[in-house]
XYZ file of C-alpha atoms in Angstrom:
563
model
C 15.491 -3.440 30.028
C 16.712 -5.684 27.184
C 15.666 -4.781 23.634
C 13.482 -7.861 23.097
C 11.831 -7.488 26.514
C 11.037 -3.820 25.800
C 9.541 -4.706 22.420
C 7.304 -7.331 24.049
C 6.127 -4.839 26.673
C 5.411 -2.221 23.995
C 3.570 -4.843 21.924
C 1.325 -5.713 24.871
C 0.469 -2.032 25.435
C -0.255 -1.442 21.735
C -2.596 -4.444 21.682
C -4.490 -2.937 24.626
C -4.513 0.645 23.358
C -8.102 1.623 24.166
C -8.322 5.094 25.668
C -5.732 7.624 26.742
C -4.429 5.914 29.898
C -2.559 3.067 28.129
C -1.011 5.689 25.826
C 0.254 7.664 28.808
C 1.621 4.502 30.393
C 3.441 3.692 27.153
C 5.270 7.025 27.012
C 5.605 7.828 30.733
C 6.618 4.407 32.029
C 8.023 2.361 29.151
C 9.551 4.990 26.849
C 10.696 7.293 29.688
C 9.179 10.617 28.579
C 8.252 13.249 31.140
C 4.630 13.784 32.187
C 3.111 17.046 30.954
C -0.704 16.832 30.478
C -1.204 20.325 29.029
C -4.276 21.135 26.865
C -3.451 23.205 23.764
C -5.877 25.929 22.725
C -7.327 26.029 19.192
C -8.331 29.679 19.556
C -5.950 30.968 16.868
C -6.425 28.068 14.451
C -8.247 28.393 11.144
C -11.804 27.115 11.355
C -11.304 24.069 9.109
C -8.428 22.740 11.210
C -10.195 23.557 14.491
C -13.279 21.596 13.399
C -11.179 18.590 12.368
C -10.771 17.370 15.981
C -13.282 16.688 18.725
C -11.610 18.776 21.444
C -8.394 20.630 22.197
C -5.269 18.504 21.697
C -3.216 17.453 24.731
C 0.536 17.795 25.070
C 0.849 14.801 27.391
C 4.564 13.931 27.279
C 7.878 15.640 26.656
C 11.574 15.033 26.323
C 14.858 16.830 27.101
C 15.539 19.076 30.073
C 12.928 21.702 29.138
C 10.582 19.191 27.497
C 11.246 20.866 24.141
C 10.325 17.655 22.333
C 6.545 17.253 22.459
C 4.241 14.237 22.213
C 0.757 15.528 21.357
C -2.533 13.631 21.253
C -5.623 14.647 19.223
C -8.973 12.869 18.890
C -10.925 12.989 15.638
C -14.730 13.188 15.843
C -15.455 10.249 13.495
C -15.180 6.481 13.765
C -12.533 6.442 11.027
C -9.189 8.192 10.825
C -8.891 10.681 7.955
C -5.463 11.661 6.661
C -6.615 15.043 5.351
C -7.902 16.062 8.783
C -4.666 14.902 10.389
C -2.597 17.013 7.979
C -4.683 20.087 8.764
C -4.246 19.629 12.521
C -0.517 18.889 12.352
C -0.070 21.935 10.111
C -1.402 24.096 12.945
C 0.547 22.300 15.681
C 3.882 22.625 13.879
C 3.694 26.408 14.191
C 4.300 26.100 17.938
C 5.777 22.598 18.257
C 8.724 22.173 15.921
C 9.979 18.920 17.414
C 7.346 16.342 18.135
C 5.375 13.174 17.638
C 1.693 13.589 16.750
C -0.780 10.906 17.798
C -4.375 10.704 16.583
C -7.235 8.423 17.550
C -10.725 7.994 16.204
C -13.791 8.952 18.233
C -13.891 5.668 20.192
C -10.106 5.607 20.755
C -9.586 2.118 19.333
C -7.820 3.150 16.097
C -4.603 5.155 16.215
C -2.053 6.868 14.000
C 1.409 7.735 15.309
C 2.717 10.423 12.937
C 6.273 11.539 12.341
C 6.775 14.637 10.181
C 9.906 14.800 8.062
C 10.624 17.626 5.656
C 11.334 16.821 2.019
C 15.064 17.223 1.390
C 14.480 18.840 -2.010
C 11.452 20.984 -1.194
C 11.682 22.335 2.360
C 8.046 23.339 2.616
C 6.804 19.846 1.719
C 6.012 17.865 4.847
C 6.265 14.090 4.579
C 3.886 12.334 6.986
C 5.001 8.863 8.039
C 2.446 6.832 9.968
C 2.342 3.793 12.189
C -1.203 2.422 12.435
C -2.371 0.752 15.648
C -5.713 -0.959 16.112
C -7.495 -4.299 16.488
C -7.156 -5.029 12.756
C -3.426 -4.300 12.541
C -0.483 -6.644 12.908
C 1.583 -4.895 15.540
C 4.932 -6.672 15.577
C 6.617 -4.127 13.302
C 4.832 -1.278 15.101
C 6.153 -2.523 18.463
C 9.707 -2.755 17.125
C 9.614 0.782 15.735
C 7.850 2.390 18.723
C 10.297 0.702 21.126
C 13.081 2.607 19.335
C 11.609 5.838 20.768
C 12.749 4.998 24.332
C 14.642 8.081 25.570
C 17.028 5.975 27.652
C 18.243 4.244 24.471
C 19.262 7.561 22.839
C 22.867 8.580 23.360
C 23.137 12.244 24.465
C 25.826 14.546 23.058
C 28.107 16.842 25.072
C 25.200 19.236 25.691
C 22.822 16.522 26.850
C 19.814 14.995 25.108
C 18.666 17.761 22.767
C 15.284 17.857 20.975
C 16.965 17.576 17.557
C 18.650 14.353 18.706
C 15.296 12.957 19.840
C 13.725 14.029 16.548
C 16.484 12.226 14.638
C 15.741 8.997 16.508
C 12.042 9.388 15.693
C 12.929 9.940 12.032
C 14.930 6.708 12.121
C 12.128 4.752 13.787
C 9.617 5.843 11.139
C 11.928 5.020 8.214
C 9.634 3.171 5.801
C 12.570 2.082 3.644
C 14.087 0.153 6.564
C 10.879 -1.873 6.967
C 10.636 -2.372 3.214
C 14.220 -3.607 3.019
C 13.685 -6.058 5.877
C 10.524 -7.445 4.273
C 12.193 -7.794 0.894
C 15.237 -9.617 2.259
C 12.975 -12.109 4.048
C 10.793 -12.427 0.942
C 13.819 -13.260 -1.219
C 14.913 -15.941 1.230
C 11.501 -17.654 1.315
C 11.142 -17.266 -2.467
C 14.429 -19.056 -3.165
C 13.567 -21.849 -0.718
C 10.237 -22.434 -2.486
C 11.864 -22.139 -5.906
C 14.477 -24.775 -4.989
C 11.715 -27.122 -3.724
C 9.835 -26.906 -7.007
C 12.966 -27.112 -9.149
C 13.990 -30.372 -7.442
C 10.579 -31.846 -8.239
C 10.322 -30.717 -11.873
C 13.910 -30.081 -13.053
C 12.474 -26.951 -14.724
C 14.146 -23.768 -13.455
C 11.957 -21.339 -15.397
C 8.682 -22.939 -14.291
C 9.848 -23.188 -10.674
C 10.762 -19.493 -10.705
C 7.536 -18.311 -12.300
C 5.266 -20.538 -10.226
C 6.955 -19.463 -6.992
C 6.317 -15.806 -7.824
C 2.718 -16.547 -8.785
C 2.038 -18.533 -5.618
C 3.580 -15.945 -3.285
C 1.751 -13.112 -5.082
C -1.555 -14.932 -4.651
C -0.870 -15.339 -0.932
C 0.160 -11.677 -0.599
C -3.002 -10.609 -2.422
C -5.096 -12.436 0.187
C -3.313 -10.467 2.927
C -4.314 -7.263 1.194
C -7.984 -8.136 0.536
C -8.661 -9.771 3.913
C -8.099 -6.285 5.337
C -11.486 -5.437 3.815
C -13.248 -8.146 5.878
C -14.444 -9.890 2.726
C -13.432 -13.391 3.796
C -15.814 -14.517 6.499
C -15.529 -11.043 8.051
C -12.158 -12.297 9.306
C -9.239 -9.918 8.778
C -6.884 -12.781 9.651
C -8.617 -15.250 7.351
C -5.608 -17.037 5.885
C -4.200 -17.697 9.356
C -7.618 -18.915 10.563
C -7.959 -21.054 7.415
C -4.621 -22.726 8.160
C -5.491 -23.300 11.828
C -8.821 -24.916 10.856
C -6.946 -27.251 8.539
C -4.501 -28.219 11.283
C -7.388 -29.137 13.574
C -9.167 -31.167 10.887
C -8.794 -34.845 9.995
C -7.320 -33.713 6.670
C -4.016 -32.742 8.289
C -2.003 -35.002 5.931
C 0.132 -32.630 3.862
C -2.806 -31.592 1.679
C -3.414 -27.952 2.610
C -2.383 -26.318 -0.667
C -4.008 -28.935 -2.936
C -7.220 -29.634 -0.996
C -7.839 -26.355 0.833
C -5.993 -23.398 -0.661
C -6.719 -24.233 -4.306
C -10.428 -24.418 -3.501
C -10.184 -20.827 -2.250
C -8.139 -19.741 -5.283
C -10.005 -21.405 -8.126
C -13.523 -22.014 -6.826
C -14.428 -19.487 -4.133
C -12.805 -16.487 -5.852
C -14.357 -17.458 -9.200
C -17.943 -17.903 -7.994
C -17.677 -21.685 -8.476
C -17.755 -22.907 -4.884
C -20.416 -25.631 -4.734
C -20.259 -26.388 -1.015
C -19.779 -30.122 -1.565
C -16.412 -30.273 0.137
C -17.283 -32.279 3.248
C -13.831 -31.889 4.761
C -14.397 -28.194 5.500
C -15.805 -27.165 8.912
C -19.144 -25.278 8.772
C -17.593 -21.838 9.396
C -15.054 -22.351 6.598
C -17.768 -23.595 4.241
C -19.774 -20.455 4.947
C -16.802 -18.137 4.473
C -15.898 -19.751 1.138
C -19.503 -19.635 -0.082
C -19.600 -15.880 0.657
C -16.155 -15.098 -0.786
C -16.069 -12.235 -3.312
C -16.179 -13.049 -7.014
C -12.737 -11.745 -7.948
C -12.066 -13.251 -11.387
C -9.660 -10.788 -13.010
C -7.178 -13.461 -14.069
C -5.065 -13.699 -10.925
C -7.050 -16.627 -9.524
C -7.837 -18.288 -12.851
C -6.086 -21.609 -13.421
C -3.405 -21.085 -16.036
C -0.600 -22.953 -17.761
C 1.683 -22.643 -14.739
C -0.951 -24.359 -12.581
C -1.406 -27.328 -14.912
C 2.079 -27.857 -16.348
C 3.417 -29.946 -13.441
C 2.047 -31.814 -10.435
C 4.627 -30.438 -8.038
C 3.583 -30.132 -4.390
C 4.012 -27.409 -1.785
C 4.265 -29.212 1.530
C 2.490 -28.153 4.696
C 5.861 -27.474 6.274
C 6.802 -25.096 3.466
C 3.428 -23.324 3.516
C 3.661 -22.844 7.278
C 7.066 -21.217 6.735
C 5.534 -18.855 4.165
C 2.607 -18.089 6.490
C 4.867 -17.303 9.452
C 6.819 -14.875 7.283
C 3.698 -13.053 6.053
C 2.183 -12.972 9.555
C 5.138 -10.943 10.794
C 4.158 -7.852 8.770
C 1.325 -5.360 8.624
C -0.187 -4.968 5.153
C -1.946 -1.859 3.894
C -4.011 -1.700 0.702
C -3.241 1.971 0.135
C -0.229 2.894 -1.975
C 1.662 5.773 -0.419
C 1.423 9.241 -1.913
C 4.492 11.497 -2.206
C 3.587 13.164 1.102
C 2.038 10.278 3.059
C 3.700 6.974 3.889
C 2.632 4.182 6.189
C 5.230 2.070 7.970
C 3.780 -1.141 6.506
C 3.911 -3.331 3.405
C 1.930 -1.720 0.596
C 1.178 -2.888 -2.981
C 4.302 -1.175 -4.322
C 6.256 -4.008 -2.687
C 4.883 -6.377 -5.334
C 6.513 -4.164 -7.947
C 9.822 -4.145 -6.097
C 9.688 -7.938 -5.846
C 9.063 -8.235 -9.575
C 11.804 -5.844 -10.595
C 14.329 -7.659 -8.409
C 13.320 -11.297 -8.887
C 11.826 -11.350 -12.383
C 13.147 -14.120 -14.577
C 15.351 -13.109 -17.482
C 16.482 -15.124 -20.438
C 19.640 -17.198 -20.480
C 21.156 -14.836 -23.023
C 20.400 -11.750 -20.932
C 21.333 -12.406 -17.342
C 21.481 -8.867 -16.041
C 18.441 -6.765 -15.157
C 19.955 -3.688 -16.769
C 20.414 -5.472 -20.083
C 16.780 -6.558 -19.945
C 15.712 -2.963 -19.343
C 14.391 -3.690 -15.851
C 14.814 -0.774 -13.462
C 13.053 0.240 -10.275
C 11.981 3.899 -10.364
C 11.409 5.559 -6.969
C 7.866 6.661 -6.209
C 8.703 10.378 -5.946
C 10.294 10.384 -9.422
C 7.291 8.547 -10.861
C 4.921 11.087 -9.333
C 6.930 14.018 -10.722
C 7.051 12.571 -14.249
C 3.332 11.748 -14.209
C 2.404 15.283 -13.162
C 4.754 16.934 -15.677
C 3.350 14.784 -18.507
C -0.215 15.611 -17.489
C 0.490 19.362 -17.375
C 1.940 19.256 -20.900
C -0.954 17.191 -22.248
C -3.612 19.479 -20.777
C -1.761 22.627 -21.915
C -1.572 21.236 -25.458
C -5.355 20.826 -25.527
C -6.518 23.766 -23.402
C -3.961 26.366 -24.427
C -0.372 27.094 -23.444
C -1.435 30.306 -21.731
C -3.143 28.165 -19.067
C 0.025 26.216 -18.253
C 0.864 28.199 -15.111
C -2.610 27.588 -13.690
C -2.441 23.912 -14.645
C 0.912 23.619 -12.884
C -0.612 25.097 -9.736
C -3.564 22.709 -9.958
C -1.669 19.499 -10.645
C 1.259 20.105 -8.294
C -0.896 21.091 -5.322
C -0.451 18.372 -2.700
C -1.241 19.948 0.665
C -4.934 20.575 1.522
C -4.396 24.364 1.598
C -2.648 24.274 -1.779
C -5.493 22.283 -3.320
C -8.094 24.714 -1.998
C -6.268 27.728 -3.460
C -5.656 26.030 -6.820
C -9.246 24.805 -7.131
C -10.583 28.305 -6.466
C -8.241 29.732 -9.103
C -9.488 27.192 -11.676
C -13.073 28.041 -10.762
C -12.389 31.771 -11.106
C -11.014 31.132 -14.606
C -14.175 29.116 -15.396
C -11.957 26.218 -16.444
C -13.576 23.311 -14.586
C -16.099 22.280 -17.321
C -13.575 22.043 -20.150
C -10.890 20.646 -17.858
C -13.186 17.904 -16.587
C -14.140 17.025 -20.157
C -10.475 16.691 -21.139
C -9.643 14.670 -18.014
C -12.339 12.168 -19.021
C -11.031 11.944 -22.604
C -7.357 11.477 -21.809
C -5.685 8.189 -22.736
C -2.471 6.962 -21.179
C -0.170 4.314 -22.639
C 2.977 3.046 -20.952
C 4.750 1.007 -23.683
C 7.136 -0.594 -21.163
C 4.929 -0.646 -18.072
C 6.938 -3.063 -15.939
C 5.094 -3.558 -12.658
C 2.643 -0.738 -13.400
C 4.111 2.033 -11.241
C 3.419 4.803 -13.766
C -0.115 3.537 -14.434
C -0.928 3.438 -10.712
C 0.640 6.888 -10.280
C -1.484 8.401 -13.040
C -4.584 6.596 -11.786
C -4.219 8.279 -8.388
C -3.542 11.718 -9.914
C -6.460 11.497 -12.371
C -8.741 10.221 -9.606
C -7.795 13.154 -7.350
C -8.332 15.731 -10.108
C -11.676 14.285 -11.217
C -12.895 14.103 -7.628
C -12.019 17.778 -7.169
C -13.699 18.675 -10.472
C -16.813 16.815 -9.360
C -17.132 19.011 -6.271
C -17.342 22.170 -8.390
C -19.537 20.650 -11.117
C -21.906 18.794 -8.738
C -20.950 15.405 -10.192
C -21.601 12.561 -7.757
C -19.582 9.407 -8.314
C -18.455 6.787 -5.805
C -14.645 6.502 -5.530
C -14.717 2.822 -6.579
C -16.802 3.549 -9.682
C -14.656 6.566 -10.585
C -11.422 4.586 -10.406
C -12.961 1.677 -12.283
C -14.033 4.067 -15.067
C -10.587 5.681 -15.259
C -8.882 2.286 -15.532
C -11.424 1.122 -18.099
C -11.290 4.208 -20.302
C -7.861 5.770 -19.854
C -5.063 3.386 -18.852
C -3.151 0.983 -21.090
C 0.109 -0.850 -20.555
C 2.419 -3.063 -22.569
C 5.459 -5.047 -21.506
C 7.608 -7.682 -23.171
C 7.664 -9.823 -20.015
C 4.509 -11.682 -19.088
C 5.184 -11.471 -15.359
C 5.355 -7.706 -15.561
C 1.829 -7.673 -16.980
C 0.533 -9.892 -14.159
C 2.021 -7.621 -11.507
C 0.730 -4.443 -13.192
C -2.781 -5.940 -13.219
C -2.438 -6.900 -9.566
C -1.474 -3.372 -8.505
C -4.355 -1.826 -10.449
C -6.746 -4.276 -8.765
C -5.446 -3.314 -5.330
C -5.655 0.400 -6.172
C -9.278 -0.207 -7.113
C -10.498 -2.311 -4.188
C -9.273 0.129 -1.534
C -12.328 2.271 -2.402
C -14.774 -0.620 -2.828
C -17.249 0.028 0.004
C -19.285 -3.141 -0.534
C -20.904 -4.998 2.337
C -19.539 -8.525 2.744
C -23.057 -9.965 2.546
C -23.525 -8.459 -0.929
C -20.305 -9.779 -2.441
C -21.417 -13.304 -3.310
C -24.654 -12.159 -5.024
C -22.884 -9.777 -7.419
C -23.287 -10.928 -10.996
C -20.238 -8.975 -12.078
C -16.811 -9.869 -10.688
C -15.429 -7.417 -8.177
C -12.199 -7.227 -10.150
C -12.503 -6.304 -13.827
C -10.526 -8.380 -16.297
C -7.551 -6.300 -17.421
C -6.361 -8.578 -20.229
C -7.224 -5.955 -22.839
C -5.779 -3.139 -20.746
C -2.395 -4.691 -19.967
C -0.917 -6.627 -22.882
C 2.191 -8.734 -23.201
C 4.218 -7.760 -26.252
C 7.257 -5.912 -27.536
C 6.556 -2.240 -28.189
C 9.733 -2.027 -30.297
C 8.563 -4.742 -32.691
C 5.248 -4.247 -34.433
C 3.007 -7.240 -35.072
C -0.276 -6.940 -36.928
C -2.641 -9.826 -37.578
C -0.072 -12.316 -36.384
C 2.474 -11.067 -38.947
C 5.753 -9.879 -37.419
C 6.874 -6.686 -39.125
C 10.015 -6.406 -37.038
C 12.272 -7.197 -39.998
C 11.152 -3.959 -41.659
C 12.229 -1.862 -38.702
C 15.428 -3.883 -38.292
C 16.450 -3.242 -41.877
C 16.506 0.527 -41.416
C 19.836 2.163 -40.934
C 20.242 3.612 -37.432
C 22.939 6.226 -37.019
C 25.663 5.714 -34.371
C 24.499 8.968 -32.744
C 21.020 7.565 -32.128
C 22.437 4.270 -30.895
C 24.537 6.157 -28.353
């Protein structure tokens, strides 16, 4: 079967993945794995892991001559898929099934996770979970491409045949998040430069064309993230539906961005939609009237919006839409041990750090101090800094315990560390310090360190709350942490915009607000981060509008320090 034909067949099966039979057909018929259908006993599992699934898992497919590569299915007892439960179950299964693919569904078998486990190259005991999500709300083109790579007939055997390690290596390749990220970024760059050239031809202003292109594409990407919440007419494909409604309307005259999209941006998202736009169909009018009050700056008209009257044609917008429709977007930023094979908010940071405008005098990113720091390095530095800060305030003799607490990533590690902190009666004072801590990144770039520390502080405060009987909704907890603890500064204005955007996305993932309640909220869903993320030069001090940089510049700096 040709590659494209196989991908189309896999895509059709993934779209119809309701129940176990289509899953068996996928692996037995299309991907050429052997039929097994063997229940696996939970008798020797720990109780927490055993209770995490509804019934015994099923080893339903295998590969190689002795079926030493295993494909195992487990059903969770809830309507939603929970990553912590999946880690607990896979931890038990790996004891007996070294080579395998682990598939989970929710209770009703309409939401699925295909999980590949890859061991951290630097820390062997750390298991990296890489997931492909399948369900009615997911875009499945990328999923179909990656799952089709698992076909046993497409794997070249070695001199000893098709061994389980060879199959595992192909699975590792198929679940390579970086490959998907690279593909998305290359396509993003292409569409960005096309849009930039369009706007430059109209305005003759390179800098404006560059900045406006980034702003416009970021606004569109943001919609792809938030429509996953069902907040736009309860339609998780709202932007596509919005475009299709326009095409069917009498307004189909090259006016989509100016007459339709800007109404969504500047009226609906800012609680200013008056409903007097007669060109909108009734369902679109209703969706816009119920749109969440976002505010937050991203959808506020700014200087870039008013400086020129350049147009984005329908043809160009359709090109942008087709590109975005090809990918699955996830609101959640990956943790060091969990990655989804999808486009997550970190991509916005990668786009910024690669495409950000620099001055004519400084035409290299390195000279401008713009560097992309990998997520694992960011996480390590954030945790090390937090350990040192807490040890400085709580006592250096507690540093070993703090290390155990802050560097615990697996569920079992967290349980052991939390009990040790409780035994030392450290939770009350630790929680107090966690709520007092202030973080400043003086060169925040796209906000990677701020988002990293937000997630770590949120995890620690949630764990502290369990022991201290503190009840706080995840959305409110994150909003408080951002409001009280996180500050960023960057010399480039676009960096500040992107940092704000990533903090917003990190916040809304936990916003469990019914769509019907969104439009009656008096407060915007997104807080305004202007006073949290500031544009300025942390190396040049300015007070009261007076630049004191000449004082610092006049000081003699030794060649050793310069080096």
